[in-house]
Amino acid sequence: MPIPKIAALLAALLCLSNASALADDYPAKAVRIVVPYATGGGSDILARQIGAGLQRAWGQGVVVDNKAGASGNIGSQEVVRAAPDGYTLLLQNSTMVTNLGVYGKLPYDADKDLTPIMLLGITPIALAAHPKAGISNVQDLVAAAKARPDTLSYGSCGIGTPQHFVMELVKQKTGVAAVHAGYKGCAPAVADVLGGQIPLAIVSANLVAPYAKSGQLKVVGVSSAQRYSLLPDTPTFEEQGLKPFDFAIWYALMGPARLPPAVVAKIATDVRRVLDDPAVQANLSNAGVEPYQGDAAALARLIQTDGVRYTDLARRANIKAE
């Protein structure tokens, strides 16, 4: 074998050896999980549940660091720039791919600049109506839109959010015309539909579940393919004839590019153990997060698939940044 090839082989073996040694020793110090959003949301709740479990399992500190701003881009870029040693991780959600649809590009390349580790869970999206609107299902929605052409309105969690995208898909599949009011977050949209200021709001499903139970809101449909555990009596959009229809907010754990596979495997294995804890499952369910585990390959496919879906939907619905 020529000397250059021998040298290359030895270098490759040395890299594998170093990666294996890193995984054996990992973690040897505190690990930071960057959440690129404010405290209190699904990503933050997941990060804190996972972080607490990993800290107990590893005997090392696990710090949740909220780096909100620019629709999640600020925190994500910080992880992109971090060393690929497993000590800086990212807990992202599907806002990353809706940003791609809205802006056409991100300040980083999710395929090249990040290492997928695993899918963690989902939160479906629900369309809710004030009881006086007379809209309890998709059929009622179509009838109301015909009765009030171009005057029916709905609120969302903001322009270009996953919720906004889901309602635009509902409109395309039903032919419904409805004016969009983009709020700065889901909570104000929920408050206004409860108060009757707007007839409809498309928000994270867990936020309207308590009001559906009390009768203060009617839930028209849920965006996931399966019914939502907190709204078991509410049909999905698919069940009401809008096929195919399977959109939800997903949550995922990632790291910087070139994260060693052995470290990825260890993190994923230990996170699964945390997520299998019944107490953790109960806490996440109360926060509206449904378990939905998937490996690194499944996450990579989802990022690519949703990137295409949201980009196409943004083009068809003319969804643009504010």
PDB file of N, CA, C and O in Angstrom, residues 11-25 260 262-263:
ATOM      1  N   ALA A  11      -4.722   8.008   9.916  1.00  0.00           N
ATOM      2  CA  ALA A  11      -5.392   9.215  10.396  1.00  0.00           C
ATOM      3  C   ALA A  11      -6.875   8.943  10.672  1.00  0.00           C
ATOM      4  O   ALA A  11      -7.435   9.388  11.678  1.00  0.00           O
ATOM      5  N   ALA A  12      -7.481   8.166   9.764  1.00  0.00           N
ATOM      6  CA  ALA A  12      -8.895   7.824   9.944  1.00  0.00           C
ATOM      7  C   ALA A  12      -9.098   6.979  11.194  1.00  0.00           C
ATOM      8  O   ALA A  12     -10.032   7.179  11.971  1.00  0.00           O
ATOM      9  N   LEU A  13      -8.184   5.999  11.387  1.00  0.00           N
ATOM     10  CA  LEU A  13      -8.276   5.134  12.577  1.00  0.00           C
ATOM     11  C   LEU A  13      -8.079   5.939  13.850  1.00  0.00           C
ATOM     12  O   LEU A  13      -8.729   5.690  14.871  1.00  0.00           O
ATOM     13  N   LEU A  14      -7.171   6.926  13.784  1.00  0.00           N
ATOM     14  CA  LEU A  14      -6.925   7.773  14.946  1.00  0.00           C
ATOM     15  C   LEU A  14      -8.161   8.599  15.284  1.00  0.00           C
ATOM     16  O   LEU A  14      -8.530   8.745  16.456  1.00  0.00           O
ATOM     17  N   CYS A  15      -8.838   9.107  14.255  1.00  0.00           N
ATOM     18  CA  CYS A  15     -10.062   9.879  14.474  1.00  0.00           C
ATOM     19  C   CYS A  15     -11.145   9.025  15.121  1.00  0.00           C
ATOM     20  O   CYS A  15     -11.839   9.447  16.053  1.00  0.00           O
ATOM     21  N   LEU A  16     -11.283   7.780  14.611  1.00  0.00           N
ATOM     22  CA  LEU A  16     -12.270   6.866  15.182  1.00  0.00           C
ATOM     23  C   LEU A  16     -11.950   6.560  16.628  1.00  0.00           C
ATOM     24  O   LEU A  16     -12.825   6.499  17.495  1.00  0.00           O
ATOM     25  N   SER A  17     -10.669   6.362  16.894  1.00  0.00           N
ATOM     26  CA  SER A  17     -10.229   6.065  18.258  1.00  0.00           C
ATOM     27  C   SER A  17     -10.521   7.239  19.184  1.00  0.00           C
ATOM     28  O   SER A  17     -11.013   7.062  20.303  1.00  0.00           O
ATOM     29  N   ASN A  18     -10.240   8.446  18.703  1.00  0.00           N
ATOM     30  CA  ASN A  18     -10.487   9.635  19.514  1.00  0.00           C
ATOM     31  C   ASN A  18     -11.982   9.834  19.773  1.00  0.00           C
ATOM     32  O   ASN A  18     -12.397  10.197  20.879  1.00  0.00           O
ATOM     33  N   ALA A  19     -12.791   9.572  18.725  1.00  0.00           N
ATOM     34  CA  ALA A  19     -14.249   9.717  18.876  1.00  0.00           C
ATOM     35  C   ALA A  19     -14.786   8.705  19.876  1.00  0.00           C
ATOM     36  O   ALA A  19     -15.640   9.011  20.709  1.00  0.00           O
ATOM     37  N   SER A  20     -14.258   7.469  19.804  1.00  0.00           N
ATOM     38  CA  SER A  20     -14.699   6.432  20.731  1.00  0.00           C
ATOM     39  C   SER A  20     -14.313   6.788  22.161  1.00  0.00           C
ATOM     40  O   SER A  20     -15.098   6.624  23.096  1.00  0.00           O
ATOM     41  N   ALA A  21     -13.084   7.304  22.320  1.00  0.00           N
ATOM     42  CA  ALA A  21     -12.628   7.695  23.654  1.00  0.00           C
ATOM     43  C   ALA A  21     -13.475   8.840  24.197  1.00  0.00           C
ATOM     44  O   ALA A  21     -13.819   8.874  25.387  1.00  0.00           O
ATOM     45  N   LEU A  22     -13.853   9.780  23.302  1.00  0.00           N
ATOM     46  CA  LEU A  22     -14.689  10.900  23.713  1.00  0.00           C
ATOM     47  C   LEU A  22     -16.033  10.396  24.221  1.00  0.00           C
ATOM     48  O   LEU A  22     -16.533  10.850  25.250  1.00  0.00           O
ATOM     49  N   ALA A  23     -16.624   9.429  23.497  1.00  0.00           N
ATOM     50  CA  ALA A  23     -17.917   8.882  23.897  1.00  0.00           C
ATOM     51  C   ALA A  23     -17.811   8.142  25.227  1.00  0.00           C
ATOM     52  O   ALA A  23     -18.709   8.221  26.070  1.00  0.00           O
ATOM     53  N   ASP A  24     -16.707   7.424  25.436  1.00  0.00           N
ATOM     54  CA  ASP A  24     -16.521   6.692  26.691  1.00  0.00           C
ATOM     55  C   ASP A  24     -16.452   7.637  27.881  1.00  0.00           C
ATOM     56  O   ASP A  24     -16.933   7.324  28.969  1.00  0.00           O
ATOM     57  N   ASP A  25     -15.826   8.791  27.687  1.00  0.00           N
ATOM     58  CA  ASP A  25     -15.653   9.756  28.770  1.00  0.00           C
ATOM     59  C   ASP A  25     -16.822  10.727  28.889  1.00  0.00           C
ATOM     60  O   ASP A  25     -16.923  11.462  29.870  1.00  0.00           O
ATOM     61  N   PRO A 260     -19.553  13.540  16.848  1.00  0.00           N
ATOM     62  CA  PRO A 260     -19.196  12.128  16.673  1.00  0.00           C
ATOM     63  C   PRO A 260     -20.402  11.199  16.834  1.00  0.00           C
ATOM     64  O   PRO A 260     -21.193  11.361  17.774  1.00  0.00           O
ATOM     65  N   ALA A 262     -20.715   8.274  17.968  1.00  0.00           N
ATOM     66  CA  ALA A 262     -20.778   7.586  19.263  1.00  0.00           C
ATOM     67  C   ALA A 262     -21.376   8.492  20.335  1.00  0.00           C
ATOM     68  O   ALA A 262     -22.117   8.030  21.213  1.00  0.00           O
ATOM     69  N   VAL A 263     -21.089   9.789  20.272  1.00  0.00           N
ATOM     70  CA  VAL A 263     -21.661  10.747  21.223  1.00  0.00           C
ATOM     71  C   VAL A 263     -23.152  10.917  20.942  1.00  0.00           C
ATOM     72  O   VAL A 263     -23.974  10.964  21.867  1.00  0.00           O
TER      73      VAL A 263
END
